[in-house]
mmCIF file of C-alpha atoms in Angstrom:
data_model
loop_
_atom_site.group_PDB
_atom_site.id
_atom_site.type_symbol
_atom_site.label_atom_id
_atom_site.label_comp_id
_atom_site.label_asym_id
_atom_site.label_seq_id
_atom_site.Cartn_x
_atom_site.Cartn_y
_atom_site.Cartn_z
ATOM 1 C CA MET A 54 6.893 15.100 -20.896
ATOM 2 C CA ASP A 55 7.376 12.393 -23.527
ATOM 3 C CA ASP A 56 10.383 10.059 -23.673
ATOM 4 C CA LYS A 57 11.981 11.651 -26.751
ATOM 5 C CA HIS A 58 11.881 15.106 -25.181
ATOM 6 C CA ILE A 59 13.299 13.798 -21.893
ATOM 7 C CA LEU A 60 16.078 11.986 -23.751
ATOM 8 C CA LYS A 61 17.013 15.119 -25.728
ATOM 9 C CA GLN A 62 17.229 17.067 -22.485
ATOM 10 C CA ILE A 63 19.392 14.349 -20.903
ATOM 11 C CA GLN A 64 21.656 14.389 -23.951
ATOM 12 C CA ALA A 65 21.954 18.149 -23.464
ATOM 13 C CA GLY A 66 23.096 17.543 -19.865
ATOM 14 C CA ASP A 67 19.863 18.338 -18.005
ATOM 15 C CA ARG A 68 20.092 16.464 -14.697
ATOM 16 C CA PHE A 69 16.490 17.280 -13.783
ATOM 17 C CA ALA A 70 15.317 15.477 -16.919
ATOM 18 C CA PHE A 71 17.423 12.490 -15.895
ATOM 19 C CA ALA A 72 15.850 12.557 -12.433
ATOM 20 C CA GLU A 73 12.422 12.521 -14.100
ATOM 21 C CA LEU A 74 13.435 9.526 -16.216
ATOM 22 C CA VAL A 75 14.635 7.665 -13.108
ATOM 23 C CA GLU A 76 11.400 8.486 -11.297
ATOM 24 C CA THR A 77 9.357 7.223 -14.259
ATOM 25 C CA TYR A 78 11.189 3.912 -14.735
ATOM 26 C CA GLN A 79 12.749 3.082 -11.368
ATOM 27 C CA THR A 80 9.945 0.885 -10.036
ATOM 28 C CA LYS A 81 9.642 -1.036 -13.307
ATOM 29 C CA VAL A 82 13.393 -1.618 -13.490
ATOM 30 C CA ILE A 83 13.499 -2.824 -9.873
ATOM 31 C CA HIS A 84 10.551 -5.181 -10.457
ATOM 32 C CA LEU A 85 12.118 -6.674 -13.565
ATOM 33 C CA SER A 86 15.492 -6.967 -11.831
ATOM 34 C CA TYR A 87 13.906 -8.602 -8.798
ATOM 35 C CA SER A 88 12.084 -11.124 -10.958
ATOM 36 C CA LEU A 89 15.409 -12.124 -12.515
ATOM 37 C CA LEU A 90 17.689 -11.914 -9.479
ATOM 38 C CA SER A 91 15.285 -12.985 -6.677
ATOM 39 C CA ASP A 92 17.111 -10.709 -4.267
ATOM 40 C CA TYR A 93 15.793 -7.250 -3.446
ATOM 41 C CA GLU A 94 19.169 -5.690 -2.582
ATOM 42 C CA ASP A 95 20.721 -7.042 -5.787
ATOM 43 C CA ALA A 96 17.704 -5.723 -7.720
ATOM 44 C CA CYS A 97 18.211 -2.242 -6.255
ATOM 45 C CA ASP A 98 21.949 -2.394 -7.020
ATOM 46 C CA ALA A 99 21.188 -3.557 -10.560
ATOM 47 C CA ALA A 100 18.674 -0.730 -11.024
ATOM 48 C CA GLN A 101 21.265 1.795 -9.923
ATOM 49 C CA GLU A 102 23.745 0.336 -12.415
ATOM 50 C CA VAL A 103 21.082 0.422 -15.144
ATOM 51 C CA PHE A 104 20.501 4.133 -14.681
ATOM 52 C CA VAL A 105 24.225 4.874 -14.631
ATOM 53 C CA LYS A 106 24.515 3.048 -17.968
ATOM 54 C CA VAL A 107 21.471 4.893 -19.334
ATOM 55 C CA PHE A 108 22.984 8.239 -18.362
ATOM 56 C CA ARG A 109 26.384 7.398 -19.856
ATOM 57 C CA ALA A 110 24.901 5.946 -23.063
ATOM 58 C CA ALA A 111 22.151 8.538 -23.626
ATOM 59 C CA ASP A 112 24.076 9.998 -26.569
ATOM 60 C CA THR A 113 24.192 6.586 -28.271
ATOM 61 C CA PHE A 114 20.428 5.967 -28.184
ATOM 62 C CA ARG A 115 19.338 5.930 -31.837
ATOM 63 C CA GLY A 116 15.590 5.738 -31.297
ATOM 64 C CA ASP A 117 15.157 2.449 -33.189
ATOM 65 C CA SER A 118 13.028 1.248 -30.286
ATOM 66 C CA SER A 119 11.121 2.960 -27.508
ATOM 67 C CA LEU A 120 13.034 4.347 -24.551
ATOM 68 C CA GLN A 121 11.322 1.809 -22.288
ATOM 69 C CA THR A 122 12.470 -1.068 -24.506
ATOM 70 C CA TRP A 123 16.026 0.260 -24.497
ATOM 71 C CA ILE A 124 16.015 0.587 -20.692
ATOM 72 C CA TYR A 125 14.584 -2.940 -20.314
ATOM 73 C CA ARG A 126 17.294 -4.320 -22.624
ATOM 74 C CA ILE A 127 19.956 -2.643 -20.471
ATOM 75 C CA THR A 128 18.235 -4.047 -17.371
ATOM 76 C CA ARG A 129 18.284 -7.546 -18.810
ATOM 77 C CA ASN A 130 21.991 -7.266 -19.646
ATOM 78 C CA VAL A 131 22.893 -5.872 -16.220
ATOM 79 C CA CYS A 132 20.935 -8.651 -14.491
ATOM 80 C CA ASN A 133 22.656 -11.274 -16.647
ATOM 81 C CA ASP A 134 25.989 -9.819 -15.504
ATOM 82 C CA PHE A 135 24.838 -10.021 -11.871
ATOM 83 C CA LEU A 136 23.799 -13.658 -12.363
ATOM 84 C CA ARG A 137 27.163 -14.522 -13.961
ATOM 85 C CA LYS A 138 29.024 -12.920 -11.060
ATOM 86 C CA ARG A 139 26.773 -14.668 -8.552
ATOM 87 C CA LYS A 140 27.328 -18.025 -10.249
ATOM 88 C CA GLU A 141 31.081 -17.514 -9.995
ATOM 89 C CA LYS A 142 30.783 -16.839 -6.271
ATOM 90 C CA LYS A 143 28.334 -19.494 -5.066
ATOM 91 C CA VAL A 144 25.554 -21.846 -6.035
ATOM 92 C CA VAL A 145 22.060 -20.853 -4.912
ATOM 93 C CA SER A 146 19.013 -23.084 -4.891
ATOM 94 C CA ILE A 147 15.950 -21.599 -6.558
ATOM 95 C CA ASP A 148 13.813 -23.707 -4.223
ATOM 96 C CA GLU A 149 15.225 -22.021 -1.133
ATOM 97 C CA GLU A 150 12.915 -19.389 0.302
ATOM 98 C CA LYS A 151 14.367 -16.373 2.006
ATOM 99 C CA ASP A 152 12.574 -15.379 5.171
ATOM 100 C CA ASP A 153 14.542 -12.130 5.378
ATOM 101 C CA ALA A 154 13.509 -10.995 1.890
ATOM 102 C CA PRO A 155 11.831 -7.583 2.038
ATOM 103 C CA LYS A 156 8.099 -7.532 1.562
ATOM 104 C CA TYR A 157 6.667 -5.167 -1.032
ATOM 105 C CA ASP A 158 3.192 -4.804 0.400
ATOM 106 C CA LEU A 159 2.300 -2.479 3.207
ATOM 107 C CA PRO A 160 -0.305 -3.885 5.551
ATOM 108 C CA ASP A 161 -3.822 -3.057 4.429
ATOM 109 C CA THR A 162 -5.837 -2.177 7.531
ATOM 110 C CA SER A 163 -9.121 -2.506 5.647
ATOM 111 C CA ASN A 164 -8.621 -6.261 5.230
ATOM 112 C CA SER A 165 -9.435 -8.751 7.891
ATOM 113 C CA PRO A 166 -6.579 -10.878 9.256
ATOM 114 C CA GLU A 167 -7.953 -13.872 7.339
ATOM 115 C CA GLU A 168 -8.023 -11.954 4.045
ATOM 116 C CA LEU A 169 -4.536 -10.658 4.670
ATOM 117 C CA ALA A 170 -3.235 -14.143 5.470
ATOM 118 C CA GLU A 171 -4.874 -15.538 2.341
ATOM 119 C CA ARG A 172 -3.401 -12.804 0.175
ATOM 120 C CA ASN A 173 0.061 -13.308 1.664
ATOM 121 C CA GLU A 174 -0.182 -17.048 1.086
ATOM 122 C CA THR A 175 -1.261 -16.468 -2.521
ATOM 123 C CA GLN A 176 1.655 -14.095 -3.094
ATOM 124 C CA ARG A 177 4.045 -16.626 -1.561
ATOM 125 C CA LEU A 178 2.718 -19.391 -3.806
ATOM 126 C CA VAL A 179 2.917 -17.204 -6.928
ATOM 127 C CA ARG A 180 6.490 -16.219 -6.042
ATOM 128 C CA LYS A 181 7.391 -19.869 -5.418
ATOM 129 C CA ALA A 182 5.839 -20.847 -8.759
ATOM 130 C CA LEU A 183 7.794 -18.124 -10.558
ATOM 131 C CA LEU A 184 11.001 -19.236 -8.863
ATOM 132 C CA SER A 185 10.402 -22.767 -10.135
ATOM 133 C CA LEU A 186 10.859 -21.435 -13.680
ATOM 134 C CA ASP A 187 14.183 -20.917 -15.422
ATOM 135 C CA ALA A 188 15.361 -17.297 -15.671
ATOM 136 C CA ASP A 189 14.194 -16.819 -19.284
ATOM 137 C CA SER A 190 10.682 -18.113 -18.545
ATOM 138 C CA ARG A 191 10.467 -16.025 -15.378
ATOM 139 C CA MET A 192 11.515 -12.914 -17.310
ATOM 140 C CA ILE A 193 9.004 -13.491 -20.121
ATOM 141 C CA ILE A 194 6.137 -13.963 -17.618
ATOM 142 C CA THR A 195 7.198 -10.878 -15.654
ATOM 143 C CA MET A 196 7.524 -8.685 -18.725
ATOM 144 C CA PHE A 197 4.142 -9.653 -20.185
ATOM 145 C CA ASP A 198 1.868 -10.448 -17.238
ATOM 146 C CA ILE A 199 3.308 -8.175 -14.554
ATOM 147 C CA GLU A 200 4.910 -5.251 -16.408
ATOM 148 C CA GLY A 201 2.402 -5.294 -19.289
ATOM 149 C CA LEU A 202 4.838 -5.114 -22.203
ATOM 150 C CA SER A 203 3.453 -5.908 -25.645
ATOM 151 C CA TYR A 204 4.760 -8.763 -27.794
ATOM 152 C CA GLU A 205 6.542 -6.218 -29.967
ATOM 153 C CA GLU A 206 8.260 -4.550 -27.017
ATOM 154 C CA MET A 207 9.314 -7.919 -25.621
ATOM 155 C CA ALA A 208 10.696 -8.943 -29.019
ATOM 156 C CA GLN A 209 12.788 -5.749 -29.102
ATOM 157 C CA VAL A 210 14.066 -6.205 -25.531
ATOM 158 C CA LEU A 211 14.944 -9.867 -26.044
ATOM 159 C CA LYS A 212 16.089 -9.408 -29.656
ATOM 160 C CA ILE A 213 13.953 -12.322 -30.873
ATOM 161 C CA PRO A 214 11.043 -12.606 -33.339
ATOM 162 C CA ILE A 215 7.492 -11.999 -32.095
ATOM 163 C CA GLY A 216 6.583 -15.625 -32.835
ATOM 164 C CA THR A 217 9.373 -16.779 -30.537
ATOM 165 C CA VAL A 218 8.114 -14.442 -27.807
ATOM 166 C CA LYS A 219 4.631 -15.949 -28.089
ATOM 167 C CA SER A 220 5.883 -19.533 -28.025
ATOM 168 C CA ARG A 221 8.194 -18.871 -25.047
ATOM 169 C CA LEU A 222 5.356 -17.186 -23.184
ATOM 170 C CA ASN A 223 3.086 -20.141 -23.913
ATOM 171 C CA ARG A 224 5.743 -22.647 -22.736
ATOM 172 C CA ALA A 225 6.369 -20.621 -19.565
ATOM 173 C CA ARG A 226 2.652 -20.595 -18.781
ATOM 174 C CA GLU A 227 2.473 -24.354 -19.366
ATOM 175 C CA LYS A 228 5.345 -24.834 -16.890
ATOM 176 C CA LEU A 229 3.448 -22.711 -14.354
ATOM 177 C CA LYS A 230 0.312 -24.834 -14.819
ATOM 178 C CA LYS A 231 2.316 -27.934 -13.918
ATOM 179 C CA PHE A 232 3.526 -26.307 -10.714
#
């Protein structure tokens, strides 16, 4: 089912269509939230809040952008709210690594222990490099290189010109190279 059809069904009150929308976008929303919040539980809470807002605002969606872009914009706003609330509560170092953070990967029994250790170390280094970036740079890298959004989609989500998206992406990559 395409996004426009799903959205029309949601607007008509079809809860099964909403469940399908959640199933389609949940992982992407959690990944984007996690890249911005650096806390898995907060990312899951943010994702839940995103879908509540999507459900409540389904009637207001005008279709000026794709449904995915609209959901990502809501995700960005919800995560910014989480970060503001977090900042009010305490100061957190972006250099601090959390040993209790949940791991996304399930062990791959086909890999040797050495390959697994190397992969885990690479993932740790990539995560550390991403955490060294400011939130905007981390989001731009995540949206383009991890989630695969186009320049146009990113421009719609961030409400900035495509040229600005490209320059921010380039600057973020330069920062990563220096890491």
